[in-house]
Tab-separated table of C-alpha atoms and ligand atoms in Angstrom:
chain	number	residue	atom	x	y	z
A	186	MET	CA	0.000	0.000	0.000
A	187	ARG	CA	1.203	3.526	-0.762
A	188	THR	CA	0.784	4.761	2.785
A	189	LYS	CA	1.990	8.187	3.884
A	190	VAL	CA	4.228	6.736	6.543
A	191	TRP	CA	7.106	4.895	4.897
A	192	TYR	CA	7.632	2.014	7.304
A	193	PRO	CA	11.097	0.673	8.165
A	194	TYR	CA	12.352	-2.606	6.640
A	195	GLN	CA	9.097	-2.916	4.745
A	196	GLN	CA	8.317	-3.797	1.152
A	197	MET	CA	5.385	-1.410	1.050
A	198	GLN	CA	3.571	-3.237	-1.756
A	199	LYS	CA	3.167	-6.244	0.505
A	200	GLN	CA	1.821	-4.242	3.375
A	201	GLU	CA	-1.614	-3.015	4.361
A	202	GLN	CA	-1.876	-0.118	6.798
A	203	PHE	CA	-0.212	-1.269	10.026
A	204	PRO	CA	-2.598	-1.740	12.959
A	205	ILE	CA	-2.467	1.187	15.349
A	206	VAL	CA	-1.523	0.751	19.007
A	207	GLN	CA	-3.711	3.029	21.049
A	208	GLU	CA	-2.406	2.233	24.505
A	209	ALA	CA	-0.086	-0.229	26.126
A	210	HIS	CA	-0.012	-1.407	29.734
A	211	GLY	CA	2.290	-3.919	31.340
A	212	CYS	CA	3.264	-6.325	28.596
A	213	THR	CA	0.070	-5.819	26.587
A	214	LEU	CA	-0.493	-3.717	23.487
A	215	HIS	CA	-4.040	-2.441	23.018
A	216	LEU	CA	-4.933	-1.925	19.356
A	217	GLU	CA	-7.480	0.531	18.017
A	218	ASN	CA	-9.754	-2.330	16.942
A	219	GLY	CA	-9.897	-3.693	20.493
A	220	THR	CA	-7.365	-6.503	19.998
A	221	GLN	CA	-4.975	-7.073	22.876
A	222	LEU	CA	-1.537	-8.548	22.272
A	223	VAL	CA	1.145	-9.714	24.676
A	224	ASP	CA	4.367	-8.181	23.363
A	225	ALA	CA	6.823	-11.090	23.182
A	226	VAL	CA	9.604	-9.043	21.612
A	227	SER	CA	9.722	-5.947	23.857
A	228	SER	CA	9.228	-3.607	20.879
A	229	TRP	CA	12.514	-4.439	19.193
A	230	TRP	CA	14.071	-5.608	22.447
A	231	CYS	CA	13.996	-2.415	24.474
A	232	VAL	CA	10.822	-2.338	26.610
A	233	ILE	CA	12.308	-4.369	29.465
A	234	HIS	CA	9.848	-3.136	32.119
A	235	GLY	CA	6.814	-3.332	29.879
A	236	TYR	CA	4.714	-0.290	29.005
A	237	ASN	CA	3.461	2.528	31.158
A	238	HIS	CA	5.572	1.597	34.152
A	239	PRO	CA	4.318	3.967	36.872
A	240	GLU	CA	7.734	4.645	38.418
A	241	ILE	CA	9.391	5.415	35.103
A	242	ASN	CA	6.425	7.523	34.017
A	243	ASN	CA	6.783	9.530	37.204
A	244	ALA	CA	10.542	9.914	36.807
A	245	ILE	CA	9.951	11.408	33.365
A	246	LYS	CA	7.170	13.681	34.605
A	247	ASP	CA	9.381	14.944	37.434
A	248	GLN	CA	12.202	15.647	35.029
A	249	LEU	CA	9.813	17.265	32.544
A	250	ASP	CA	8.894	19.838	35.172
A	251	LYS	CA	12.566	20.641	35.742
A	252	VAL	CA	14.135	20.714	32.288
A	253	SER	CA	13.289	18.559	29.281
A	254	HIS	CA	16.298	19.393	27.166
A	255	VAL	CA	19.460	21.410	27.200
A	256	MET	CA	22.443	21.329	24.883
A	257	MET	CA	25.618	19.500	25.937
A	258	GLY	CA	27.938	22.169	24.552
A	259	GLY	CA	29.354	24.393	27.283
A	260	ILE	CA	26.677	23.331	29.815
A	261	SER	CA	25.422	20.024	31.130
A	262	ASN	CA	22.576	18.594	33.200
A	263	ALA	CA	22.236	16.599	36.401
A	264	PRO	CA	20.642	13.401	35.000
A	265	ALA	CA	23.378	13.067	32.354
A	266	GLU	CA	26.146	13.482	34.949
A	267	ALA	CA	24.442	11.010	37.299
A	268	LEU	CA	23.848	8.477	34.535
A	269	ALA	CA	27.500	8.600	33.495
A	270	ASP	CA	28.474	7.837	37.122
A	271	LYS	CA	25.994	4.977	37.284
A	272	LEU	CA	27.083	3.418	33.982
A	273	ILE	CA	30.733	3.584	35.026
A	274	GLU	CA	29.803	1.881	38.288
A	275	ILE	CA	27.870	-1.031	36.738
A	276	THR	CA	29.851	-1.724	33.550
A	277	PRO	CA	33.096	-3.761	33.615
A	278	ASP	CA	36.014	-2.146	35.471
A	279	GLY	CA	37.988	0.342	33.463
A	280	LEU	CA	35.231	1.811	31.301
A	281	ASN	CA	35.451	5.258	32.883
A	282	HIS	CA	34.237	7.670	30.200
A	283	VAL	CA	30.771	7.964	28.663
A	284	PHE	CA	29.704	9.641	25.432
A	285	PHE	CA	25.946	10.103	24.942
A	286	SER	CA	24.117	9.993	21.629
A	287	ASP	CA	20.572	9.320	20.514
A	288	SER	CA	20.378	5.853	18.951
A	289	GLY	CA	22.180	2.547	18.757
A	290	SER	CA	23.486	3.157	15.243
A	291	VAL	CA	24.903	6.527	16.215
A	292	GLY	CA	26.384	5.042	19.384
A	293	VAL	CA	28.210	2.496	17.184
A	294	GLU	CA	29.267	5.224	14.725
A	295	VAL	CA	30.789	7.110	17.638
A	296	ALA	CA	32.618	3.959	18.752
A	297	LEU	CA	34.067	3.454	15.263
A	298	LYS	CA	35.097	7.106	15.006
A	299	MET	CA	36.663	6.846	18.457
A	300	ALA	CA	38.678	3.818	17.375
A	301	ILE	CA	39.969	5.411	14.165
A	302	GLN	CA	40.824	8.687	15.864
A	303	TYR	CA	42.425	6.908	18.821
A	304	HIS	CA	45.027	5.588	16.382
A	305	HIS	CA	45.177	8.851	14.416
A	306	ASN	CA	45.931	10.813	17.579
A	307	LYS	CA	48.827	8.452	18.174
A	308	GLY	CA	50.155	9.062	14.669
A	309	LYS	CA	48.823	5.911	13.025
A	310	ASP	CA	46.381	5.804	10.146
A	311	LYS	CA	44.417	2.642	10.742
A	312	LYS	CA	40.988	2.645	9.139
A	313	HIS	CA	39.672	-0.901	8.789
A	314	PHE	CA	37.561	-2.979	11.116
A	315	ILE	CA	37.196	-6.684	11.566
A	316	ALA	CA	33.679	-7.899	12.313
A	317	LEU	CA	31.842	-11.209	12.632
A	318	ASN	CA	29.889	-13.231	10.123
A	319	LYS	CA	26.206	-12.318	10.369
A	320	ALA	CA	27.028	-9.152	12.316
A	321	TYR	CA	24.442	-6.402	12.686
A	322	HIS	CA	25.536	-3.041	14.079
A	323	GLY	CA	22.988	-0.583	12.693
A	324	ASP	CA	21.823	1.031	9.465
A	325	THR	CA	24.001	4.139	9.061
A	326	PHE	CA	26.875	3.956	6.579
A	327	LYS	CA	29.817	2.888	8.705
A	328	THR	CA	27.651	0.550	10.788
A	329	MET	CA	26.390	-1.046	7.570
A	330	GLU	CA	29.994	-1.468	6.506
A	331	VAL	CA	30.851	-3.522	9.591
A	332	GLY	CA	27.569	-5.418	9.303
A	333	ASP	CA	27.248	-8.629	7.344
A	334	ASP	CA	23.763	-8.667	5.980
A	335	PRO	CA	23.160	-8.645	2.234
A	336	CYS	CA	19.414	-8.601	2.810
A	337	TYR	CA	19.458	-5.387	4.840
A	338	HIS	CA	22.231	-3.527	3.095
A	339	GLY	CA	22.607	-5.093	-0.361
A	340	ALA	CA	21.991	-1.860	-2.270
A	341	PHE	CA	25.075	-0.293	-0.699
A	342	LYS	CA	27.514	-3.180	-0.823
A	343	HIS	CA	29.517	-1.660	-3.656
A	344	LEU	CA	30.364	1.344	-1.493
A	345	PHE	CA	32.405	-0.681	0.953
A	346	ASP	CA	35.904	-1.880	0.283
A	347	SER	CA	37.790	-4.721	1.927
A	348	ARG	CA	35.386	-6.001	4.538
A	349	THR	CA	36.618	-8.805	6.757
A	350	TYR	CA	34.406	-11.160	8.711
A	351	ILE	CA	35.448	-13.844	11.145
A	352	LYS	CA	33.162	-16.817	11.669
A	353	PRO	CA	32.629	-17.035	15.428
A	354	PRO	CA	32.605	-20.463	17.111
A	355	TYR	CA	28.843	-21.002	17.154
A	356	GLY	CA	27.392	-22.888	20.090
A	357	TRP	CA	28.431	-22.633	23.695
A	358	PRO	CA	30.586	-24.535	24.473
A	359	SER	CA	31.970	-24.789	20.973
A	360	ASP	CA	34.718	-26.975	19.536
A	361	GLN	CA	35.388	-24.421	16.780
A	362	ILE	CA	37.345	-21.874	18.836
A	363	THR	CA	40.718	-22.737	17.316
A	364	GLN	CA	39.399	-22.323	13.773
A	365	SER	CA	37.949	-18.911	14.573
A	366	ILE	CA	41.095	-17.786	16.362
A	367	ASP	CA	43.288	-18.970	13.494
A	368	GLN	CA	41.185	-16.998	11.035
A	369	LEU	CA	41.537	-13.901	13.201
A	370	LYS	CA	45.257	-14.470	13.656
A	371	ASN	CA	45.780	-14.632	9.894
A	372	GLN	CA	43.915	-11.375	9.377
A	373	ILE	CA	45.879	-9.649	12.089
A	374	THR	CA	49.232	-10.922	10.829
A	375	GLU	CA	48.468	-9.727	7.313
A	376	HIS	CA	46.739	-6.412	8.007
A	377	LYS	CA	47.543	-5.285	11.519
A	378	ASP	CA	48.797	-1.869	10.393
A	379	GLN	CA	45.413	-1.105	8.868
A	380	ILE	CA	43.052	-2.588	11.447
A	381	ALA	CA	41.680	-0.061	13.931
A	382	GLY	CA	39.330	-2.329	15.803
A	383	PHE	CA	37.461	-5.589	16.131
A	384	ILE	CA	33.743	-5.057	16.657
A	385	VAL	CA	31.428	-7.786	17.961
A	386	GLU	CA	28.003	-8.361	19.405
A	387	PRO	CA	29.327	-10.354	22.375
A	388	LEU	CA	27.917	-13.890	22.811
A	389	LEU	CA	24.571	-13.258	21.198
A	390	GLN	CA	24.151	-11.894	17.687
A	391	GLY	CA	20.720	-10.333	17.363
A	392	ALA	CA	19.466	-9.346	13.924
A	393	GLY	CA	21.844	-11.868	12.318
A	394	GLY	CA	19.668	-14.695	13.628
A	395	PHE	CA	20.045	-14.873	17.415
A	396	ARG	CA	23.265	-16.846	17.154
A	397	ILE	CA	25.098	-17.761	20.327
A	398	TYR	CA	28.841	-18.309	20.385
A	399	ASP	CA	31.506	-19.261	22.894
A	400	PRO	CA	32.904	-16.352	24.971
A	401	GLU	CA	36.274	-18.119	25.231
A	402	PHE	CA	36.768	-17.003	21.638
A	403	LEU	CA	36.492	-13.390	22.794
A	404	ASN	CA	38.977	-13.973	25.638
A	405	GLN	CA	41.578	-15.252	23.213
A	406	ALA	CA	40.706	-12.683	20.546
A	407	TYR	CA	41.220	-9.882	23.037
A	408	GLN	CA	44.799	-10.982	23.727
A	409	LEU	CA	45.584	-11.046	19.996
A	410	CYS	CA	44.022	-7.618	19.499
A	411	LYS	CA	45.860	-6.140	22.450
A	412	GLU	CA	49.245	-7.293	21.157
A	413	ALA	CA	48.481	-5.716	17.773
A	414	ASP	CA	47.029	-2.467	19.206
A	415	ILE	CA	43.586	-3.240	17.791
A	416	LEU	CA	40.691	-1.963	19.909
A	417	MET	CA	38.060	-4.460	21.025
A	418	ILE	CA	34.602	-2.961	20.635
A	419	PHE	CA	31.573	-4.576	22.278
A	420	ASP	CA	28.272	-3.618	20.698
A	421	GLU	CA	25.956	-4.351	23.629
A	422	VAL	CA	23.043	-2.421	22.142
A	423	ALA	CA	20.961	-5.625	22.190
A	424	THR	CA	22.739	-7.699	24.848
A	425	GLY	CA	23.080	-4.989	27.503
A	426	PHE	CA	20.859	-4.930	30.577
A	427	GLY	CA	20.311	-8.580	31.258
A	428	ARG	CA	19.354	-10.134	27.948
A	429	THR	CA	22.088	-12.803	28.077
A	430	GLY	CA	21.550	-13.647	31.752
A	431	LYS	CA	24.143	-11.238	33.128
A	432	LEU	CA	23.799	-7.476	33.348
A	433	PHE	CA	26.196	-7.160	30.399
A	434	ALA	CA	27.376	-9.895	28.044
A	435	ALA	CA	30.921	-8.662	28.756
A	436	GLU	CA	30.596	-10.246	32.194
A	437	HIS	CA	30.779	-13.670	30.544
A	438	CYS	CA	34.325	-12.713	29.421
A	439	ASN	CA	37.507	-12.307	31.461
A	440	PHE	CA	38.530	-8.842	30.209
A	441	THR	CA	37.187	-5.330	29.775
A	442	PRO	CA	36.560	-4.264	26.176
A	443	ASP	CA	38.184	-0.991	25.080
A	444	ILE	CA	34.869	0.458	23.936
A	445	MET	CA	31.313	-0.607	24.706
A	446	ILE	CA	28.010	0.627	23.304
A	447	LEU	CA	24.666	0.551	25.105
A	448	SER	CA	21.266	1.561	23.763
A	449	LYS	CA	17.891	-0.224	23.301
A	450	ALA	CA	17.152	-1.312	26.932
A	451	LEU	CA	19.238	1.598	28.288
A	452	THR	CA	16.128	3.772	28.212
A	453	ALA	CA	13.638	0.903	28.487
A	454	GLY	CA	11.870	1.828	25.260
A	455	TYR	CA	10.816	5.273	26.423
A	456	ILE	CA	13.163	7.687	24.635
A	457	GLY	CA	15.925	6.827	22.172
A	458	HIS	CA	19.389	7.187	23.628
A	459	ALA	CA	22.798	5.514	23.563
A	460	ALA	CA	25.993	5.521	25.579
A	461	THR	CA	29.438	4.774	24.158
A	462	LEU	CA	31.843	3.945	26.977
A	463	ALA	CA	35.622	3.987	26.704
A	464	THR	CA	38.587	3.031	28.858
A	465	ASP	CA	41.150	5.505	30.174
A	466	THR	CA	43.608	4.339	27.497
A	467	VAL	CA	41.217	5.311	24.705
A	468	PHE	CA	40.232	8.567	26.394
A	469	GLU	CA	43.847	9.585	27.043
A	470	SER	CA	44.730	9.582	23.352
A	471	PHE	CA	42.150	12.358	22.835
A	472	TYR	CA	43.279	14.306	25.882
A	473	GLY	CA	45.783	17.116	25.336
A	474	LYS	CA	46.282	20.693	24.240
A	475	SER	CA	45.252	20.387	20.624
A	476	ASP	CA	41.608	20.808	19.604
A	477	ALA	CA	42.376	18.598	16.631
A	478	ASN	CA	42.700	15.674	19.017
A	479	ALA	CA	39.207	16.147	20.477
A	480	LEU	CA	36.311	13.849	19.623
A	481	MET	CA	34.435	15.825	17.004
A	482	HIS	CA	30.947	14.464	17.342
A	483	GLY	CA	27.977	16.188	18.949
A	484	PRO	CA	24.453	14.850	18.628
A	485	THR	CA	21.890	17.586	19.262
A	486	PHE	CA	20.165	15.392	21.833
A	487	SER	CA	23.338	14.125	23.505
A	488	GLY	CA	22.656	13.550	27.210
A	489	ASN	CA	18.998	14.551	26.944
A	490	PRO	CA	17.744	14.931	30.535
A	491	LEU	CA	14.470	13.058	29.963
A	492	ALA	CA	16.330	10.113	28.423
A	493	CYS	CA	18.960	10.081	31.175
A	494	ALA	CA	16.365	10.339	33.968
A	495	THR	CA	14.550	7.403	32.350
A	496	ALA	CA	17.725	5.330	32.198
A	497	LEU	CA	18.553	6.078	35.835
A	498	LYS	CA	15.122	4.981	37.012
A	499	SER	CA	15.209	1.899	34.783
A	500	ILE	CA	18.558	0.786	36.241
A	501	GLU	CA	17.352	1.494	39.783
A	502	ILE	CA	14.326	-0.780	39.298
A	503	PHE	CA	16.435	-3.447	37.568
A	504	GLU	CA	18.776	-3.620	40.567
A	505	ARG	CA	16.188	-3.232	43.292
A	506	ASP	CA	13.808	-5.865	41.952
A	507	GLN	CA	16.581	-8.347	41.159
A	508	TYR	CA	15.749	-8.751	37.514
A	509	LEU	CA	18.669	-11.124	36.948
A	510	ASP	CA	16.863	-13.754	39.024
A	511	ARG	CA	13.715	-13.303	36.970
A	512	ILE	CA	15.753	-13.572	33.754
A	513	THR	CA	17.102	-16.949	34.942
A	514	GLU	CA	13.525	-18.102	35.550
A	515	ILE	CA	12.481	-16.945	32.092
A	516	GLU	CA	15.446	-18.819	30.595
A	517	THR	CA	14.440	-22.023	32.392
A	518	LYS	CA	10.852	-21.726	31.187
A	519	ILE	CA	11.879	-21.088	27.589
A	520	ASN	CA	14.257	-24.063	27.702
A	521	LYS	CA	11.558	-26.325	29.111
A	522	ALA	CA	9.067	-25.318	26.455
A	523	PHE	CA	11.605	-25.555	23.630
A	524	ASP	CA	12.441	-29.116	24.700
A	525	THR	CA	8.878	-30.086	23.816
A	526	ILE	CA	8.884	-28.311	20.450
A	527	ASN	CA	10.085	-30.576	17.671
A	528	HIS	CA	9.277	-30.402	13.998
A	529	PRO	CA	11.041	-31.398	10.766
A	530	ASN	CA	11.044	-27.718	9.683
A	531	ILE	CA	13.177	-26.747	12.681
A	532	LYS	CA	16.856	-26.325	11.904
A	533	ALA	CA	17.956	-25.063	15.322
A	534	LYS	CA	16.675	-23.892	18.683
A	535	ARG	CA	18.679	-21.390	20.701
A	536	VAL	CA	18.150	-20.062	24.214
A	537	LEU	CA	20.280	-17.638	26.208
A	538	GLY	CA	18.999	-15.594	29.126
A	539	ALA	CA	15.689	-13.987	28.239
A	540	CYS	CA	16.017	-14.768	24.544
A	541	GLY	CA	14.761	-17.814	22.705
A	542	ALA	CA	14.857	-18.338	18.951
A	543	ILE	CA	13.814	-21.043	16.562
A	544	GLU	CA	15.412	-21.222	13.144
A	545	VAL	CA	13.621	-23.019	10.335
A	546	PHE	CA	15.142	-24.257	7.074
A	547	GLU	CA	13.265	-21.867	4.776
A	548	ASP	CA	11.499	-18.581	5.457
A	549	VAL	CA	8.262	-19.830	3.804
A	550	GLN	CA	7.951	-22.218	6.735
A	551	LEU	CA	7.115	-19.191	8.895
A	552	LYS	CA	4.695	-17.655	6.427
A	553	GLY	CA	1.507	-16.621	8.206
A	554	PHE	CA	3.063	-16.916	11.651
A	555	GLN	CA	2.546	-13.267	12.553
A	556	ASN	CA	-1.214	-13.463	11.973
A	557	PHE	CA	-1.389	-16.866	13.644
A	558	ALA	CA	0.176	-15.339	16.770
A	559	MET	CA	-2.034	-12.242	16.615
A	560	GLU	CA	-5.166	-14.367	16.465
A	561	ARG	CA	-3.948	-15.935	19.711
A	562	GLY	CA	-3.266	-12.613	21.416
A	563	VAL	CA	0.496	-12.496	20.977
A	564	TRP	CA	2.721	-9.992	19.185
A	565	MET	CA	5.615	-11.863	17.644
A	566	ARG	CA	7.135	-11.078	14.288
A	567	PRO	CA	9.406	-13.539	12.536
A	568	PHE	CA	11.976	-12.376	10.000
A	569	GLU	CA	13.880	-14.383	7.435
A	570	GLU	CA	14.172	-17.909	8.921
A	571	TYR	CA	13.832	-16.882	12.542
A	572	VAL	CA	11.020	-16.629	15.026
A	573	TYR	CA	12.011	-15.471	18.476
A	574	LEU	CA	10.907	-14.144	21.810
A	575	MET	CA	12.709	-11.475	23.833
A	576	PRO	CA	10.011	-10.632	26.338
A	577	PRO	CA	9.934	-7.763	28.819
A	578	TYR	CA	11.435	-9.055	32.085
A	579	LEU	CA	8.175	-8.168	33.820
A	580	ILE	CA	6.244	-10.693	31.743
A	581	SER	CA	4.058	-12.839	34.027
A	582	ASP	CA	4.232	-16.633	34.037
A	583	GLU	CA	0.781	-16.770	32.410
A	584	GLU	CA	1.768	-14.361	29.669
A	585	LEU	CA	4.982	-16.272	29.008
A	586	GLU	CA	3.003	-19.534	28.811
A	587	LYS	CA	0.713	-17.906	26.294
A	588	VAL	CA	3.658	-16.848	24.124
A	589	LEU	CA	5.337	-20.249	24.326
A	590	GLY	CA	1.968	-21.891	23.681
A	591	VAL	CA	1.754	-20.121	20.318
A	592	LEU	CA	5.109	-21.608	19.298
A	593	LYS	CA	4.073	-25.063	20.525
A	594	GLU	CA	0.832	-24.875	18.562
A	595	TRP	CA	2.499	-23.608	15.358
A	596	PHE	CA	5.071	-26.377	15.384
A	597	GLY	CA	2.614	-28.894	16.904
B	185	LIG	C1	19.425	-2.427	17.198
B	185	LIG	C2	20.889	-2.536	17.123
B	185	LIG	C3	21.692	-1.469	16.684
B	185	LIG	C4	21.115	-0.194	16.125
B	185	LIG	O1	20.374	0.527	17.039
B	185	LIG	P1	19.328	1.640	16.524
B	185	LIG	O2	18.869	2.289	17.769
B	185	LIG	O3	18.257	0.896	15.804
B	185	LIG	O4	20.063	2.550	15.615
B	185	LIG	C5	23.068	-1.633	16.727
B	185	LIG	N1	23.624	-2.756	17.169
B	185	LIG	C6	22.892	-3.805	17.611
B	185	LIG	C7	23.574	-5.024	18.120
B	185	LIG	C8	21.503	-3.736	17.592
B	185	LIG	O5	20.767	-4.782	17.987
């Protein structure tokens, strides 16, 4: 349909007007036509507390009455300063500097710029990045370049030169670590003077098909990168804030990445924002007398007080209500249900933390699934060969059963 709104990732000819969400409460979306849907995917993985959470609503209202926005040039604001402190406290040791921007893609762009300029400031012109097979890091130009998705970014492939992807050791534990490390080693030996950084979605690749891989690979990769002065960049836009069973996926590893990006669940689906964190070593290369060494990036909404107040309240609730315990329960329930789901169309089942995915052999095998789920009161949207759930952590046992029941019935 030739609608006025041009929807993202959508072949518009295939699409009727999207249904309109009028309200949302808890984990339920209320559509204009009266339909109610349990949101099994947290609105693209960010609404971790569900919708209309009274405490977060109030935190935003309080902040709204103080100041809703102020520029970050020359002046700052209390929620941004407090959020930086909090993020430094809860992220792995050594990430002591926080740059705020307004979306995951921009947060990754900033990380990539940081990495290139880190080397530039030290007199080296390194400009390439190594990434992983099936990587997804966003839809802006440089993030597309480090992504590995012909379906998303095919029209722009010819713009990117010399892209290098390493196949991570899929599965956890995996017996493929040596192969992956050897591949990385070869790349580093051949191109180390050009490689600025190695960017990964740690442990769990999201848009590339919810693929889980062995963190021991990252431990060994980090040592190789360190020796070659290649920065290790963790894109935790999807994995951050509990999704993999720990607060950050980095906690499954035995080192601190040089740069880490947070977004999506950072602001719990209320207001777009991102944080790019860096170690002292990275920060120090920008620090000095020359303006030319400064990080020249400045999103208009950097450190927006409403977004930062939201993030602070979200983290407070996450800690206070011991969400990590609930995430373990969700993981157990998904595992239990997945054990009972078996069908010849199923190629793989993957569960990590509060994420469960089923991969089929061909995308047509999921045709009609979205409507099937909607008719049963569940919002779940497969793409390519994957159908998945990444529920809000506040999902009730009954709601989770309902979601898992839809999968059982479809594959039944
Ligand atoms: C969603 C996502 C991004 C991009 O975030 P946007 O806010 O959509 O720009 C980047 N990296 C990963 C791993 C993501 O899942």
